[in-house]
Coordinates of N, CA and C and ligand atoms in Angstrom, one line a residue:
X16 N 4.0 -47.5 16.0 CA 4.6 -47.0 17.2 C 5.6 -48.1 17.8
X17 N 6.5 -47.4 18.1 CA 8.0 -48.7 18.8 C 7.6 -49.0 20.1
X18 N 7.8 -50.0 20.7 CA 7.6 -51.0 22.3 C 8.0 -49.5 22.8
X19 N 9.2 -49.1 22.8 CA 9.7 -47.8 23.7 C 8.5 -46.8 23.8
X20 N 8.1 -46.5 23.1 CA 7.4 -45.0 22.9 C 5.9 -45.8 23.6
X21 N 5.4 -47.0 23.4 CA 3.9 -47.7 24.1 C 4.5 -48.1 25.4
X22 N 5.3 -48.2 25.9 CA 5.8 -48.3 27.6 C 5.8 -47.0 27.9
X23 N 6.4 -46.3 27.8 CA 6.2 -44.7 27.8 C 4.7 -44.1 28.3
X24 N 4.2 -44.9 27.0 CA 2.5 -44.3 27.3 C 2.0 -44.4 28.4
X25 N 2.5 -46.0 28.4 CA 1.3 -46.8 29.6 C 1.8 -46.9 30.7
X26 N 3.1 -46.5 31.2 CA 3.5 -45.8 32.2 C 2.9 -44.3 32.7
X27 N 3.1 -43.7 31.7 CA 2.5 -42.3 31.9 C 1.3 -42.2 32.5
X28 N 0.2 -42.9 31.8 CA -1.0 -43.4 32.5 C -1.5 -44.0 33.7
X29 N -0.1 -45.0 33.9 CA -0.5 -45.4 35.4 C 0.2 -44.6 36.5
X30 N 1.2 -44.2 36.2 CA 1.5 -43.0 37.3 C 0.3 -41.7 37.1
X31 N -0.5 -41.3 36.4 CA -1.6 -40.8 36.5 C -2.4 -41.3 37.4
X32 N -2.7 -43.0 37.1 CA -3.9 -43.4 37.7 C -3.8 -43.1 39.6
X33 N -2.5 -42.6 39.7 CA -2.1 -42.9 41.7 C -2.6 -41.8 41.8
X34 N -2.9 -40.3 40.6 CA -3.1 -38.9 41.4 C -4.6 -38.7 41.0
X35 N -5.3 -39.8 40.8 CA -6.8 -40.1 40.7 C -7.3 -39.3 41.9
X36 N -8.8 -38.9 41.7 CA -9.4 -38.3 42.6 C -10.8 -38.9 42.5
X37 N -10.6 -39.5 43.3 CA -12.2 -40.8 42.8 C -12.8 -41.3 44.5
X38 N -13.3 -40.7 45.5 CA -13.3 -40.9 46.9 C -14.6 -41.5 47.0
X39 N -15.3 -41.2 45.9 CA -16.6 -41.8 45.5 C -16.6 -43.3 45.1
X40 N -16.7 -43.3 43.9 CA -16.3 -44.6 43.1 C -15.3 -45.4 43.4
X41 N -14.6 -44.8 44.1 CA -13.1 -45.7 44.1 C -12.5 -46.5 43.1
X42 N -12.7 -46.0 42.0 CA -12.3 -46.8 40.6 C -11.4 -45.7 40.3
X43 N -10.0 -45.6 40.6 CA -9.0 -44.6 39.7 C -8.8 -45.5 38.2
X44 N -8.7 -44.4 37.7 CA -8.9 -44.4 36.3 C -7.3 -43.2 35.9
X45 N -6.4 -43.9 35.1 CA -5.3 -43.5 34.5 C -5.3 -43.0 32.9
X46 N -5.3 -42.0 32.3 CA -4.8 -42.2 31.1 C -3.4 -40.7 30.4
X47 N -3.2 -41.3 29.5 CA -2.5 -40.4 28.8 C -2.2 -40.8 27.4
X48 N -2.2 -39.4 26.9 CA -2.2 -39.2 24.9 C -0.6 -39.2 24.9
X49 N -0.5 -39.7 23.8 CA 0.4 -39.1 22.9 C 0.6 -38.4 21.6
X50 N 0.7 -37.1 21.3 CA 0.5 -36.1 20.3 C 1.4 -36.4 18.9
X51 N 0.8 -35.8 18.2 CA 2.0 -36.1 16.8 C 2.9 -35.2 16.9
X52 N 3.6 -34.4 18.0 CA 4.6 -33.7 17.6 C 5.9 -35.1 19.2
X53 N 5.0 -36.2 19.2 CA 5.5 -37.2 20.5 C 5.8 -36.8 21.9
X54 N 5.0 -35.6 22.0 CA 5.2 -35.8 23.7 C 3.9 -36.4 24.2
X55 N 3.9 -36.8 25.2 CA 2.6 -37.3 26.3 C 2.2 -36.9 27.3
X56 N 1.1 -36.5 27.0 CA 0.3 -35.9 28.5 C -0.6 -36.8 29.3
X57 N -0.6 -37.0 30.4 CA -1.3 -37.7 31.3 C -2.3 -36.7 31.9
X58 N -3.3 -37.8 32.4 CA -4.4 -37.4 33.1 C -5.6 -38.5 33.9
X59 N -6.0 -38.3 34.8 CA -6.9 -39.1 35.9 C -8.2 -38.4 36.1
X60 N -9.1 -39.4 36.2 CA -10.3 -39.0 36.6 C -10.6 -38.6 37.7
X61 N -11.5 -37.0 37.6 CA -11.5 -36.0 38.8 C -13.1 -36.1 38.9
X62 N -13.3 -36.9 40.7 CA -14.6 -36.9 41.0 C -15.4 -35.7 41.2
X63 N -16.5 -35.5 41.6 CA -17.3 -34.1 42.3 C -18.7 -34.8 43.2
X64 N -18.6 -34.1 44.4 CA -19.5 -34.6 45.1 C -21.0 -34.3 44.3
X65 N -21.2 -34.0 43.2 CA -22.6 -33.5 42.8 C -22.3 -34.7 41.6
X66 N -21.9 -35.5 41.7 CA -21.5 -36.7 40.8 C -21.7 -36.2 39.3
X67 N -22.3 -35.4 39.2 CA -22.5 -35.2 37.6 C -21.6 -34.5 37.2
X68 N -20.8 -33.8 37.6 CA -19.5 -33.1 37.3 C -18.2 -33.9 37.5
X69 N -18.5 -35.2 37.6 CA -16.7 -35.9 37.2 C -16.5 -36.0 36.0
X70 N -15.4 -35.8 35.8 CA -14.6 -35.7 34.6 C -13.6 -37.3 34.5
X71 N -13.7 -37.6 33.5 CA -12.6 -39.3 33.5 C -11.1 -39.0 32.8
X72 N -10.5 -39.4 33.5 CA -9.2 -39.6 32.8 C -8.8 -39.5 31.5
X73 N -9.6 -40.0 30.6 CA -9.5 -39.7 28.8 C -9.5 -38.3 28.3
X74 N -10.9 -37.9 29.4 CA -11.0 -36.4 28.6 C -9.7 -35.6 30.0
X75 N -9.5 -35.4 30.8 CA -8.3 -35.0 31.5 C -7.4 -34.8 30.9
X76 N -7.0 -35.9 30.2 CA -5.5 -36.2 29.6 C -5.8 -35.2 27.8
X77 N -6.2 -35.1 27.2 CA -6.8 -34.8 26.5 C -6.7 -33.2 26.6
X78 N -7.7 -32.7 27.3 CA -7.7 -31.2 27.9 C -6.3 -30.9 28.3
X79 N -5.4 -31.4 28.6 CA -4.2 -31.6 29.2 C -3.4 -31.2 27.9
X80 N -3.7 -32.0 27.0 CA -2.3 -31.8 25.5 C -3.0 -30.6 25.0
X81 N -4.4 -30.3 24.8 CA -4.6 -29.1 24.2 C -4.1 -27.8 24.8
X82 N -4.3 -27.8 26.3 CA -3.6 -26.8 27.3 C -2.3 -26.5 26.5
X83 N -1.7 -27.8 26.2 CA -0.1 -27.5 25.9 C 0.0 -26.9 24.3
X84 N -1.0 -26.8 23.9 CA -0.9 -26.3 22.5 C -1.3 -27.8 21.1
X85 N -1.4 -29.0 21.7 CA -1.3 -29.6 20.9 C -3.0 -30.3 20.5
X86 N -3.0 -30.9 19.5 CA -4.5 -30.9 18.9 C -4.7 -31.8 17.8
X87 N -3.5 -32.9 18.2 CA -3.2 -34.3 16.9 C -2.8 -35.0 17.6
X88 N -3.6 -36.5 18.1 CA -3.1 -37.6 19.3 C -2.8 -38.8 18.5
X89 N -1.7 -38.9 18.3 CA -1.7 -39.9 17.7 C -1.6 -41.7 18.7
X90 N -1.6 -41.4 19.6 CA -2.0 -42.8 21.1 C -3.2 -41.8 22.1
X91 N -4.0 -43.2 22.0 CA -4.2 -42.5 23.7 C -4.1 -44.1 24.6
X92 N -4.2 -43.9 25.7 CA -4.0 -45.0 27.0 C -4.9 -44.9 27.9
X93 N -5.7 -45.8 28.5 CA -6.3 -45.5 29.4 C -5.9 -46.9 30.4
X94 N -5.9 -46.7 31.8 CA -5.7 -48.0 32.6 C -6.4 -48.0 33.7
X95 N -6.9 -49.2 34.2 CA -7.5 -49.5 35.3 C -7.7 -50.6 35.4
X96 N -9.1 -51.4 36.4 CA -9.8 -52.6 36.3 C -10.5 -52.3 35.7
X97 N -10.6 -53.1 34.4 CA -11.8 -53.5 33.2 C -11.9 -52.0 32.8
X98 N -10.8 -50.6 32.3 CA -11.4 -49.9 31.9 C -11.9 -50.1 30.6
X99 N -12.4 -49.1 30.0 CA -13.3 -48.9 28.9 C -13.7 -47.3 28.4
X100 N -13.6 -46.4 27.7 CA -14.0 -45.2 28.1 C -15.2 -45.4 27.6
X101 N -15.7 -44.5 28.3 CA -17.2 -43.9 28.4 C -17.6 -43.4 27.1
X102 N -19.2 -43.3 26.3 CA -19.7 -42.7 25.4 C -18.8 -41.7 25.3
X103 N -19.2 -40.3 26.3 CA -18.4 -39.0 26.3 C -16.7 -38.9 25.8
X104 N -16.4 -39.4 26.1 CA -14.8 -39.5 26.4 C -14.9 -40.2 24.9
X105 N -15.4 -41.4 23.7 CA -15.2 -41.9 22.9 C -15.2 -40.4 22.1
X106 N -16.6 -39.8 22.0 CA -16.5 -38.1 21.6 C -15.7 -37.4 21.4
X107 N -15.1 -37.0 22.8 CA -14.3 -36.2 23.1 C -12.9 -36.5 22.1
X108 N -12.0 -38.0 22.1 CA -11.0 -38.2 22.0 C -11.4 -38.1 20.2
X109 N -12.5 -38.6 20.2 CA -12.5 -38.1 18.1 C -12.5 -36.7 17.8
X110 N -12.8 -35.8 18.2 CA -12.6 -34.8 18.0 C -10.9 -34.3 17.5
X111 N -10.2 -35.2 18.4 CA -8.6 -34.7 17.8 C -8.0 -36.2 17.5
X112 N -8.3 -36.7 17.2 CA -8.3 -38.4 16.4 C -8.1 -37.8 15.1
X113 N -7.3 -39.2 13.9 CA -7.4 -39.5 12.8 C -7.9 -40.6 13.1
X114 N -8.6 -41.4 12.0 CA -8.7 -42.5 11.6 C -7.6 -43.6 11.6
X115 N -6.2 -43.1 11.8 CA -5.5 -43.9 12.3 C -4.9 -44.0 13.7
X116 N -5.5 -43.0 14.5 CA -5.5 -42.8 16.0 C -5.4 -44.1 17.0
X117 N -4.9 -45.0 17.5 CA -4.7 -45.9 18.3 C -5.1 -45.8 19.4
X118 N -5.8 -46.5 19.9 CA -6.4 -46.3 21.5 C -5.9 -47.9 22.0
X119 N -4.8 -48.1 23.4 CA -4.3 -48.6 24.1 C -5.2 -48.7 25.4
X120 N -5.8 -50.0 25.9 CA -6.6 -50.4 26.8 C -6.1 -51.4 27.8
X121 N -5.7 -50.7 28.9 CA -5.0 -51.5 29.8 C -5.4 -52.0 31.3
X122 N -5.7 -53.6 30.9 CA -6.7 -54.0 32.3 C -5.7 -54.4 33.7
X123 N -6.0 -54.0 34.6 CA -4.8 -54.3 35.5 C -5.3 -55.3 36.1
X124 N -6.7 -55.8 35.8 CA -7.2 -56.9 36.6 C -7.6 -56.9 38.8
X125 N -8.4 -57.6 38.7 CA -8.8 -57.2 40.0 C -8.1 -57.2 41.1
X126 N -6.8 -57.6 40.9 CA -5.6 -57.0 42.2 C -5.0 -55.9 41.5
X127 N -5.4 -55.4 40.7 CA -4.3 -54.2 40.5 C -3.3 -54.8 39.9
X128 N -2.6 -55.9 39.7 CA -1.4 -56.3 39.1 C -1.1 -57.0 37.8
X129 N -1.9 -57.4 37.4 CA -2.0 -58.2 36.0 C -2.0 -56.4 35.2
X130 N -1.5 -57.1 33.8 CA -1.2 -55.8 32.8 C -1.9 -56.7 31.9
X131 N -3.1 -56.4 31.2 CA -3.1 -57.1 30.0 C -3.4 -55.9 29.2
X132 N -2.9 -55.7 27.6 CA -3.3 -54.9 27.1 C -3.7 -54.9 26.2
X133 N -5.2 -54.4 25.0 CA -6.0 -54.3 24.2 C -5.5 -53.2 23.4
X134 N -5.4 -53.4 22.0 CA -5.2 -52.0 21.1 C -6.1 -52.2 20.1
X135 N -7.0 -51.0 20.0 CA -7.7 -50.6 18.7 C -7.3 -49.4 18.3
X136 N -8.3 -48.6 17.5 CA -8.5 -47.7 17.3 C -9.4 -46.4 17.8
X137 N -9.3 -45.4 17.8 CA -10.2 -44.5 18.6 C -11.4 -44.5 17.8
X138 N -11.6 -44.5 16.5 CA -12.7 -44.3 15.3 C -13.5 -45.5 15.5
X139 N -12.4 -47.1 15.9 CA -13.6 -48.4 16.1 C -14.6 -48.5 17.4
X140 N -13.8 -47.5 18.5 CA -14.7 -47.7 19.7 C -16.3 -46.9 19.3
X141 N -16.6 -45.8 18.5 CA -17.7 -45.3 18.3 C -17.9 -45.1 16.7
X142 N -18.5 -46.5 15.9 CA -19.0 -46.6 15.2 C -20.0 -45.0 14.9
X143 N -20.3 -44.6 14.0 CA -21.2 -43.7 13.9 C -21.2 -42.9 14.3
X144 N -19.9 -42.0 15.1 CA -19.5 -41.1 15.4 C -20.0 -39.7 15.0
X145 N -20.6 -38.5 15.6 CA -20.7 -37.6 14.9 C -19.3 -36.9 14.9
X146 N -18.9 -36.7 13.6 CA -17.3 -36.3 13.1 C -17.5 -34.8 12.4
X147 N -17.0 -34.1 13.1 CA -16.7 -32.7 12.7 C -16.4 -32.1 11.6
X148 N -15.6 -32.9 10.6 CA -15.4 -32.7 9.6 C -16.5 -32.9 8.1
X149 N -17.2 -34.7 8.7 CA -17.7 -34.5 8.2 C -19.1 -33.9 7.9
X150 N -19.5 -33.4 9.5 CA -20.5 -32.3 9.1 C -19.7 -31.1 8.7
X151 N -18.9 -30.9 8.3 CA -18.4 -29.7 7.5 C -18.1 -28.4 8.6
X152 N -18.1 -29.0 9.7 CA -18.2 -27.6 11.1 C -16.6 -27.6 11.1
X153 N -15.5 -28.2 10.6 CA -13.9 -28.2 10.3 C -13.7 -28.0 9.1
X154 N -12.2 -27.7 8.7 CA -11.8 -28.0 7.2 C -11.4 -29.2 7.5
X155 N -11.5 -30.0 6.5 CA -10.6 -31.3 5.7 C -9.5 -31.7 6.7
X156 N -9.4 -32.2 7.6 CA -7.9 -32.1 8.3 C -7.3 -30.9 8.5
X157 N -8.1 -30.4 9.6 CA -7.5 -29.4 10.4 C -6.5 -29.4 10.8
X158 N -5.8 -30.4 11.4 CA -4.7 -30.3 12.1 C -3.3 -30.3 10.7
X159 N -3.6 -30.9 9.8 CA -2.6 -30.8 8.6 C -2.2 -29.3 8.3
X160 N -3.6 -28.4 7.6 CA -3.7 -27.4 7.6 C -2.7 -26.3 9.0
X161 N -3.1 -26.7 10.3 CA -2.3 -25.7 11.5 C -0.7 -26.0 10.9
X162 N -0.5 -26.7 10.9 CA 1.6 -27.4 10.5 C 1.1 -26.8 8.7
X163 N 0.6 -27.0 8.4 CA 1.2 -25.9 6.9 C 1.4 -24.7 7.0
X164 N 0.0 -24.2 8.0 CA 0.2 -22.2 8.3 C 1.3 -22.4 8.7
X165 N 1.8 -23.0 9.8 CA 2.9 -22.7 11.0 C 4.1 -23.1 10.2
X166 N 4.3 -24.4 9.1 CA 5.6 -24.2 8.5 C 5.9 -22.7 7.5
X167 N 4.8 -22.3 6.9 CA 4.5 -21.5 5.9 C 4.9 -20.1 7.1
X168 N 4.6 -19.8 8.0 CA 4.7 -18.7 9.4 C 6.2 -18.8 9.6
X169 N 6.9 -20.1 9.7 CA 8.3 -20.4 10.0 C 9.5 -19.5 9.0
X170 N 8.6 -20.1 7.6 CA 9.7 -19.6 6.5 C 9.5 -18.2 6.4
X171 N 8.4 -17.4 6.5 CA 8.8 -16.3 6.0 C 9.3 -15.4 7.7
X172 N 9.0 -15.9 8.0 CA 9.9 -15.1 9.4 C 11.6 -15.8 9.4
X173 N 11.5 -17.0 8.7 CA 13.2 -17.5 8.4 C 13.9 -16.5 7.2
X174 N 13.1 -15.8 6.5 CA 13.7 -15.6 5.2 C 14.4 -14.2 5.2
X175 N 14.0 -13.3 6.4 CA 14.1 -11.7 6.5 C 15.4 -12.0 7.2
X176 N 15.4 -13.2 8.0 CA 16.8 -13.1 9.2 C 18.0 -14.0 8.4
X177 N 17.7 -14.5 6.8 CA 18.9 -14.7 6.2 C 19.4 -14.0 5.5
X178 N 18.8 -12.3 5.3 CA 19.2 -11.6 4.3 C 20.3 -10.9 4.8
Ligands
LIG207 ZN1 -15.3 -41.2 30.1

């Protein structure tokens, strides 16, 4: 990934983190994916007074690109003080992860102003992941498979309008 396209991200994320909904915790939490077709969707963690119904920024952002049709993240970003995602959200973001998925960790430090940033992987934050595929509940790289049907969908609907 180019400097341009990871400022991008972690922009995207922190202008998420201001439309945080967190009146509770007061910890806004920022993130946004970037998809393999390169757009980015943002998302912020949405409190609920019954606390067990907040949702965090990772899976937001997330639910966010699938909305838009997409379902191959090739970044995700999350930003705060000392974030980290959560068990759930490590889940969640494997579900449409490769093994080469990059996950961008961005601490803003206890004034809000410091940027330091962490990059791993989405697959090294949860060791031992239950993986979809490999319990066989997927095909083999699902997402490869949707861009075959849909190029394969493309051409024969291309082929009638060249005759
Ligand atoms: Zn979480």
């Amino acid at each position: 990934m180019n400097k341009k396209t990871v400022r991008a991200l972690i922009e995207a994320a922190k202008r998420a983190r201001l439309k945080a909904y967190c009146p509770y915790s007061r910890y806004p939490i920022g993130a946004a994916v970037l998809t393999d077709s390169g757009r980015i969707f943002p998302g912020a963690n949405v409190e609920n007074a019954s606390y067990g119904l907040t949702i965090c920024g990772e899976r937001t952002a997330v639910a966010n690109a699938v909305t838009h049709g997409e379902k191959s993240l090739t970044a995700v970003c999350v930003v705060g003080k000392s974030p980290r995602p959560c068990g759930a959200c490590r889940q969640f973001m494997i579900e449409f992860s490769t093994k080469d998925t990059w996950l961008y960790i961005v601490d803003l430090g206890g004034d809000g102003r410091r940027e330091s940033v962490n990059r791993t992987r989405v697959f090294a934050m949860l060791p031992g992941a239950f993986d979809p595929l490999e319990a066989g509940l997927l095909p083999r790289n699902p997402t490869n498979l949707l861009k075959r049907r849909s190029r394969k969908g493309a051409k024969r609907r291309a082929r009638p309008a060249r005759r």
